[in-house]
Amino acid sequence: MQPTASPIHAAVAEDFAAVNRTIQAQLASRVPLVETIGNYITESGGKRLRPLLVLLAARSLGYQGEQHITLATLIEFMHTSTLLHDDVVDESHMRRGKATANDAWGNAPSVLVGDFLYSRSFQMMVELGSMEVMRILSGATCIIAEGEVLQLTNVGNPDVDEAAYFETIQGKTAMLFEAASHTGAIIAGATPEQEAALQHYGRYLGLAFQLIDDLLDYQGDAEAMGKNVGDDLAEGKPTLPLIQAMVAGNAEQAEVIRQAIRQGGLERLDEVLAIVEATGALDYTRARAEEMAALALAQLDALPESPYRESMARLARLAVERKT
C-alpha cells in the first residue's frame, strides 16, 4: 500500500513515485526474508514525511537533477530501520493498524532486517558522493541512537523535566526531519542562509510532529491512529503531557502521575487521562507544538515563492492540525 496522496505530495508527485520505485528496487536481497520484512514495513501505509522533505527542500531551490530520489530513499530506509528496532525495544505489537514485524516474525529477524536497511542506506549514501551529505547523515545516526537510548534510560523516571524531554525528542525524532531537509538543501546548492533555514525548518517540524504524537497518546482515536491510547503510559514514558500535569497539578495529582510513570501499565489510565485534561497539560502540549510549527513556518521566508514552499507551509500546519 502506497502512502495516501495529498495536496502536500502533489507538488512532487512524480518524484514521490520515483522514490517508491527506488525503495522497491533497493529492497532486493538474495535472502528472501529480508525482502519479505522490508516490503512489509515499507508498504505499511506511513506518510513518508522524511523523504517528502528531501524532495520539497531540493525542488524549492530549483534542483533539476536525480540525486534527490536516492537521498529521499536512503533517508526512508534509515527511518524504517529505526522503526524495526524501536518496536523490538518497546515490545510493540501494533503499528499503523497492523501487527509489527517483530510480532509477525520475531525480534531477531526484525533487528537484523533493520541492520540491513541501515547498511543499504549507507551504500546509497556513498553512491551520492557528497562528503557533506555523509557528514550530516552519519552524525544524525549517532544523535538518533543517543536519543533512543536517552528515552530508554528515562522510562519509569518521573523526574524527567521539560528540558530533558525536548533533548530526547530532538534526538529520536526531530534529528532525521532536520537531516532530511538539510541534505535536500545541500544537494540543491543552497546559499548559507537557505541551508540554515531548511535545516531549522526540519528541526522545528519534527518537534511539532512529536509533540502532537505525544498529545494524541492521551487524546487520540485508537482506530484512526493504528495504536492504542495510553501506549506511552503503559511503557512508563514521561512525555510532555505527564510532565506538565505534574507541574500544573496539585500534590495529589502529581503523585498519581509519578506512580503511574514508575509502575507503567494501564491500571490508572482513566485517572491519568482525567488529570492531564484537568490540569490543562494537553492544551499546554498543543501550544508548544504550535510554537514549533510557527518557528518552522518562519524559516520558509528564506525561500523563493513556489508550489514546493507552499507544500512545506501546509506540512507545518498539518503537523498540529492532524488527528493521527
Tab-separated table of C-alpha atoms in Angstrom:
chain	number	residue	atom	x	y	z
A	1	MET	CA	0.000	0.000	0.000
A	2	GLN	CA	1.465	3.355	-1.040
A	3	PRO	CA	1.082	6.463	1.135
A	4	THR	CA	-2.178	8.307	0.577
A	5	ALA	CA	-1.894	11.103	-1.988
A	6	SER	CA	-2.473	14.592	-0.597
A	7	PRO	CA	-2.085	18.203	-1.686
A	8	ILE	CA	1.248	18.218	0.148
A	9	HIS	CA	2.544	15.387	-2.042
A	10	ALA	CA	1.063	16.806	-5.249
A	11	ALA	CA	3.905	19.252	-5.934
A	12	VAL	CA	6.402	16.372	-6.121
A	13	ALA	CA	4.074	13.571	-7.253
A	14	GLU	CA	6.410	12.299	-9.987
A	15	ASP	CA	9.429	12.419	-7.691
A	16	PHE	CA	7.471	10.618	-4.986
A	17	ALA	CA	6.534	7.852	-7.429
A	18	ALA	CA	10.212	7.540	-8.362
A	19	VAL	CA	11.125	7.201	-4.680
A	20	ASN	CA	8.555	4.421	-4.260
A	21	ARG	CA	10.052	2.579	-7.250
A	22	THR	CA	13.562	3.037	-5.882
A	23	ILE	CA	12.518	1.713	-2.479
A	24	GLN	CA	11.295	-1.494	-4.095
A	25	ALA	CA	14.447	-1.836	-6.213
A	26	GLN	CA	16.776	-1.247	-3.261
A	27	LEU	CA	14.999	-3.828	-1.100
A	28	ALA	CA	16.280	-6.567	-3.394
A	29	SER	CA	18.240	-9.199	-1.468
A	30	ARG	CA	19.451	-12.740	-2.040
A	31	VAL	CA	17.822	-13.589	1.301
A	32	PRO	CA	14.020	-13.822	0.833
A	33	LEU	CA	13.161	-12.931	4.442
A	34	VAL	CA	14.960	-9.592	4.079
A	35	GLU	CA	12.713	-8.668	1.154
A	36	THR	CA	9.603	-10.009	2.875
A	37	ILE	CA	10.039	-7.991	6.073
A	38	GLY	CA	11.399	-4.969	4.199
A	39	ASN	CA	8.355	-4.884	1.923
A	40	TYR	CA	6.005	-5.485	4.849
A	41	ILE	CA	7.128	-2.435	6.770
A	42	THR	CA	7.747	-0.094	3.818
A	43	GLU	CA	4.256	-0.815	2.464
A	44	SER	CA	2.505	-0.373	5.805
A	45	GLY	CA	0.899	2.957	4.978
A	46	GLY	CA	3.226	5.536	6.542
A	47	LYS	CA	3.189	9.158	5.384
A	48	ARG	CA	6.844	9.063	4.262
A	49	LEU	CA	7.319	12.590	5.516
A	50	ARG	CA	11.103	12.427	5.711
A	51	PRO	CA	11.662	11.560	2.042
A	52	LEU	CA	8.977	14.108	1.186
A	53	LEU	CA	11.049	16.745	2.997
A	54	VAL	CA	14.093	15.892	0.878
A	55	LEU	CA	12.096	16.279	-2.341
A	56	LEU	CA	10.423	19.533	-1.317
A	57	ALA	CA	13.615	21.099	0.038
A	58	ALA	CA	15.614	20.308	-3.094
A	59	ARG	CA	12.875	21.361	-5.503
A	60	SER	CA	12.155	24.555	-3.577
A	61	LEU	CA	15.672	25.690	-4.543
A	62	GLY	CA	15.242	24.798	-8.197
A	63	TYR	CA	17.079	21.460	-8.155
A	64	GLN	CA	16.809	19.627	-11.505
A	65	GLY	CA	18.975	16.523	-11.001
A	66	GLU	CA	18.189	12.980	-9.865
A	67	GLN	CA	20.170	12.687	-6.628
A	68	HIS	CA	17.217	13.802	-4.521
A	69	ILE	CA	15.481	10.496	-5.365
A	70	THR	CA	18.397	8.466	-3.995
A	71	LEU	CA	18.690	10.732	-0.965
A	72	ALA	CA	14.978	10.537	-0.190
A	73	THR	CA	15.045	6.740	-0.480
A	74	LEU	CA	18.031	6.242	1.804
A	75	ILE	CA	16.518	8.531	4.437
A	76	GLU	CA	13.315	6.478	4.344
A	77	PHE	CA	15.447	3.347	4.856
A	78	MET	CA	17.139	4.971	7.845
A	79	HIS	CA	13.744	5.792	9.306
A	80	THR	CA	12.322	2.337	8.615
A	81	SER	CA	15.280	0.653	10.285
A	82	THR	CA	14.682	2.706	13.437
A	83	LEU	CA	11.014	1.644	13.423
A	84	LEU	CA	12.006	-2.017	13.290
A	85	HIS	CA	14.446	-1.566	16.157
A	86	ASP	CA	12.076	0.630	18.201
A	87	ASP	CA	9.261	-1.898	18.044
A	88	VAL	CA	11.586	-4.578	19.399
A	89	VAL	CA	12.820	-2.321	22.205
A	90	ASP	CA	9.275	-1.210	23.079
A	91	GLU	CA	7.883	-4.758	22.686
A	92	SER	CA	5.196	-3.243	20.452
A	93	HIS	CA	2.522	-5.374	18.833
A	94	MET	CA	0.784	-2.836	16.602
A	95	ARG	CA	1.938	-0.073	14.270
A	96	ARG	CA	-0.271	1.786	11.784
A	97	GLY	CA	-3.145	-0.556	12.490
A	98	LYS	CA	-1.345	-3.821	11.745
A	99	ALA	CA	0.955	-6.244	13.520
A	100	THR	CA	4.539	-5.061	13.937
A	101	ALA	CA	7.274	-7.011	12.161
A	102	ASN	CA	8.574	-8.326	15.482
A	103	ASP	CA	5.088	-9.552	16.332
A	104	ALA	CA	4.798	-11.308	12.964
A	105	TRP	CA	8.332	-12.710	12.574
A	106	GLY	CA	10.030	-12.316	15.950
A	107	ASN	CA	12.641	-9.972	17.407
A	108	ALA	CA	15.787	-11.384	15.821
A	109	PRO	CA	14.636	-11.107	12.179
A	110	SER	CA	13.304	-7.592	12.821
A	111	VAL	CA	16.590	-6.373	14.298
A	112	LEU	CA	18.650	-7.940	11.531
A	113	VAL	CA	16.478	-6.581	8.716
A	114	GLY	CA	16.714	-3.177	10.409
A	115	ASP	CA	20.502	-3.581	10.244
A	116	PHE	CA	20.220	-4.447	6.545
A	117	LEU	CA	18.211	-1.293	5.817
A	118	TYR	CA	20.715	0.868	7.700
A	119	SER	CA	23.538	-0.731	5.751
A	120	ARG	CA	21.717	-0.258	2.446
A	121	SER	CA	21.168	3.404	3.283
A	122	PHE	CA	24.908	3.894	3.731
A	123	GLN	CA	25.627	2.130	0.437
A	124	MET	CA	23.315	4.608	-1.270
A	125	MET	CA	24.921	7.478	0.612
A	126	VAL	CA	28.295	6.520	-0.849
A	127	GLU	CA	26.720	6.469	-4.325
A	128	LEU	CA	25.757	10.122	-3.880
A	129	GLY	CA	29.420	11.001	-3.480
A	130	SER	CA	28.851	14.033	-1.244
A	131	MET	CA	31.075	14.223	1.812
A	132	GLU	CA	28.862	16.949	3.271
A	133	VAL	CA	25.755	14.765	2.984
A	134	MET	CA	27.681	11.868	4.529
A	135	ARG	CA	28.864	14.105	7.371
A	136	ILE	CA	25.334	15.272	8.162
A	137	LEU	CA	23.701	11.838	7.953
A	138	SER	CA	26.412	9.907	9.775
A	139	GLY	CA	26.245	12.485	12.567
A	140	ALA	CA	22.459	12.251	12.583
A	141	THR	CA	22.517	8.466	13.036
A	142	CYS	CA	24.601	8.868	16.199
A	143	ILE	CA	22.282	11.539	17.601
A	144	ILE	CA	19.193	9.441	16.792
A	145	ALA	CA	20.700	6.431	18.570
A	146	GLU	CA	21.576	8.594	21.576
A	147	GLY	CA	18.006	9.911	21.635
A	148	GLU	CA	16.618	6.389	21.676
A	149	VAL	CA	18.988	5.360	24.479
A	150	LEU	CA	18.095	8.511	26.422
A	151	GLN	CA	14.404	7.688	26.092
A	152	LEU	CA	15.080	4.141	27.273
A	153	THR	CA	17.003	5.327	30.339
A	154	ASN	CA	14.148	7.715	31.185
A	155	VAL	CA	11.474	5.010	31.185
A	156	GLY	CA	9.867	4.871	34.622
A	157	ASN	CA	11.541	8.112	35.711
A	158	PRO	CA	9.017	10.737	36.886
A	159	ASP	CA	11.788	13.297	37.500
A	160	VAL	CA	12.361	13.980	33.781
A	161	ASP	CA	11.717	17.680	33.188
A	162	GLU	CA	10.659	19.557	30.060
A	163	ALA	CA	14.223	20.361	29.007
A	164	ALA	CA	15.244	16.697	29.204
A	165	TYR	CA	12.106	15.731	27.294
A	166	PHE	CA	12.950	18.141	24.469
A	167	GLU	CA	16.504	16.817	24.358
A	168	THR	CA	15.103	13.321	23.899
A	169	ILE	CA	12.641	14.150	21.108
A	170	GLN	CA	15.202	16.327	19.331
A	171	GLY	CA	17.378	13.233	19.055
A	172	LYS	CA	14.913	10.442	18.454
A	173	THR	CA	12.521	12.276	16.100
A	174	ALA	CA	13.459	15.789	15.030
A	175	MET	CA	17.021	14.907	14.032
A	176	LEU	CA	16.009	12.877	10.976
A	177	PHE	CA	13.472	15.524	9.884
A	178	GLU	CA	16.278	18.067	10.179
A	179	ALA	CA	18.753	15.892	8.300
A	180	ALA	CA	16.221	15.329	5.507
A	181	SER	CA	15.536	18.985	4.782
A	182	HIS	CA	19.171	19.953	5.426
A	183	THR	CA	20.656	17.433	2.982
A	184	GLY	CA	17.965	18.287	0.427
A	185	ALA	CA	19.254	21.856	0.608
A	186	ILE	CA	22.867	20.703	0.278
A	187	ILE	CA	22.378	18.761	-2.962
A	188	ALA	CA	20.450	21.711	-4.405
A	189	GLY	CA	23.377	24.090	-3.826
A	190	ALA	CA	21.654	26.248	-1.221
A	191	THR	CA	23.098	29.535	-0.052
A	192	PRO	CA	24.288	29.520	3.594
A	193	GLU	CA	21.100	31.348	4.605
A	194	GLN	CA	18.855	28.879	2.754
A	195	GLU	CA	20.775	25.899	4.101
A	196	ALA	CA	20.367	27.093	7.693
A	197	ALA	CA	16.685	27.889	7.126
A	198	LEU	CA	15.890	24.448	5.737
A	199	GLN	CA	17.887	22.734	8.467
A	200	HIS	CA	15.923	24.563	11.144
A	201	TYR	CA	12.627	24.079	9.308
A	202	GLY	CA	13.079	20.305	9.549
A	203	ARG	CA	14.078	20.510	13.212
A	204	TYR	CA	11.041	22.540	14.289
A	205	LEU	CA	8.707	20.470	12.114
A	206	GLY	CA	9.979	17.256	13.702
A	207	LEU	CA	9.498	18.664	17.192
A	208	ALA	CA	5.948	19.721	16.338
A	209	PHE	CA	5.107	16.268	14.997
A	210	GLN	CA	6.471	14.506	18.075
A	211	LEU	CA	4.660	16.836	20.455
A	212	ILE	CA	1.355	16.090	18.729
A	213	ASP	CA	2.165	12.355	18.719
A	214	ASP	CA	2.651	12.542	22.476
A	215	LEU	CA	-0.543	14.545	22.917
A	216	LEU	CA	-2.550	12.056	20.831
A	217	ASP	CA	-1.438	9.248	23.118
A	218	TYR	CA	-3.798	10.791	25.683
A	219	GLN	CA	-6.405	12.237	23.356
A	220	GLY	CA	-6.394	10.266	20.114
A	221	ASP	CA	-8.642	7.726	18.443
A	222	ALA	CA	-7.072	4.275	18.711
A	223	GLU	CA	-8.572	3.002	15.456
A	224	ALA	CA	-7.529	6.063	13.468
A	225	MET	CA	-4.049	6.146	14.995
A	226	GLY	CA	-3.347	2.457	14.485
A	227	LYS	CA	-2.148	2.104	18.061
A	228	ASN	CA	-3.698	2.120	21.497
A	229	VAL	CA	-4.379	5.247	23.522
A	230	GLY	CA	-2.161	5.125	26.586
A	231	ASP	CA	0.681	3.173	24.966
A	232	ASP	CA	3.255	5.683	26.237
A	233	LEU	CA	1.854	5.451	29.765
A	234	ALA	CA	1.862	1.650	29.565
A	235	GLU	CA	5.600	1.815	28.778
A	236	GLY	CA	6.307	4.309	31.579
A	237	LYS	CA	7.409	7.094	29.199
A	238	PRO	CA	7.424	10.564	30.815
A	239	THR	CA	6.196	12.632	27.863
A	240	LEU	CA	5.209	16.306	27.992
A	241	PRO	CA	1.504	15.808	28.873
A	242	LEU	CA	2.569	13.946	32.008
A	243	ILE	CA	5.474	16.271	32.800
A	244	GLN	CA	3.228	19.347	32.556
A	245	ALA	CA	0.445	17.665	34.539
A	246	MET	CA	2.881	17.167	37.408
A	247	VAL	CA	3.965	20.821	37.186
A	248	ALA	CA	0.443	22.259	36.974
A	249	GLY	CA	-1.419	19.805	39.208
A	250	ASN	CA	-1.723	19.699	42.954
A	251	ALA	CA	0.398	17.407	45.111
A	252	GLU	CA	-2.124	14.581	44.984
A	253	GLN	CA	-2.462	14.728	41.208
A	254	ALA	CA	1.311	14.894	40.754
A	255	GLU	CA	1.760	11.827	42.942
A	256	VAL	CA	-0.750	9.844	40.865
A	257	ILE	CA	1.226	10.693	37.720
A	258	ARG	CA	4.549	9.873	39.376
A	259	GLN	CA	3.314	6.459	40.465
A	260	ALA	CA	1.826	5.756	37.032
A	261	ILE	CA	5.160	6.553	35.345
A	262	ARG	CA	7.117	4.427	37.811
A	263	GLN	CA	4.804	1.443	37.516
A	264	GLY	CA	3.921	1.588	33.803
A	265	GLY	CA	0.847	-0.339	32.735
A	266	LEU	CA	-2.666	0.974	32.293
A	267	GLU	CA	-4.213	0.302	35.685
A	268	ARG	CA	-4.592	4.041	36.352
A	269	LEU	CA	-5.171	5.184	32.759
A	270	ASP	CA	-8.614	6.709	33.375
A	271	GLU	CA	-7.330	8.604	36.388
A	272	VAL	CA	-4.295	9.869	34.485
A	273	LEU	CA	-6.427	10.916	31.495
A	274	ALA	CA	-8.650	12.935	33.820
A	275	ILE	CA	-5.641	14.654	35.415
A	276	VAL	CA	-3.899	15.632	32.156
A	277	GLU	CA	-7.202	17.093	30.967
A	278	ALA	CA	-7.999	18.902	34.228
A	279	THR	CA	-4.531	20.444	34.588
A	280	GLY	CA	-4.502	21.842	31.048
A	281	ALA	CA	-1.489	19.683	30.193
A	282	LEU	CA	-2.915	18.733	26.791
A	283	ASP	CA	-3.594	22.382	25.899
A	284	TYR	CA	-0.062	23.224	27.018
A	285	THR	CA	1.425	20.462	24.860
A	286	ARG	CA	-0.573	21.636	21.855
A	287	ALA	CA	0.575	25.211	22.425
A	288	ARG	CA	4.208	24.084	22.453
A	289	ALA	CA	3.590	22.186	19.206
A	290	GLU	CA	2.027	25.268	17.633
A	291	GLU	CA	5.053	27.279	18.738
A	292	MET	CA	7.366	24.824	16.965
A	293	ALA	CA	5.207	24.852	13.817
A	294	ALA	CA	5.290	28.674	13.773
A	295	LEU	CA	9.084	28.594	14.017
A	296	ALA	CA	9.174	26.132	11.110
A	297	LEU	CA	6.950	28.387	9.012
A	298	ALA	CA	9.172	31.384	9.719
A	299	GLN	CA	12.149	29.615	8.153
A	300	LEU	CA	10.395	29.494	4.779
A	301	ASP	CA	10.864	33.257	4.339
A	302	ALA	CA	14.386	32.442	3.108
A	303	LEU	CA	12.998	30.518	0.109
A	304	PRO	CA	11.579	31.822	-3.172
A	305	GLU	CA	7.833	31.530	-3.721
A	306	SER	CA	6.930	28.173	-5.289
A	307	PRO	CA	4.452	25.293	-5.011
A	308	TYR	CA	7.163	23.426	-3.056
A	309	ARG	CA	7.461	26.160	-0.463
A	310	GLU	CA	3.665	26.232	-0.155
A	311	SER	CA	3.646	22.462	0.415
A	312	MET	CA	6.181	22.876	3.200
A	313	ALA	CA	3.976	25.559	4.757
A	314	ARG	CA	0.984	23.199	4.561
A	315	LEU	CA	3.059	20.457	6.148
A	316	ALA	CA	3.895	22.688	9.112
A	317	ARG	CA	0.199	23.426	9.589
A	318	LEU	CA	-0.711	19.754	9.220
A	319	ALA	CA	1.757	18.899	11.961
A	320	VAL	CA	-0.500	20.484	14.574
A	321	GLU	CA	-3.919	20.005	12.947
A	322	ARG	CA	-3.772	16.235	12.385
A	323	LYS	CA	-5.727	13.678	14.361
A	324	THR	CA	-3.488	10.662	13.598
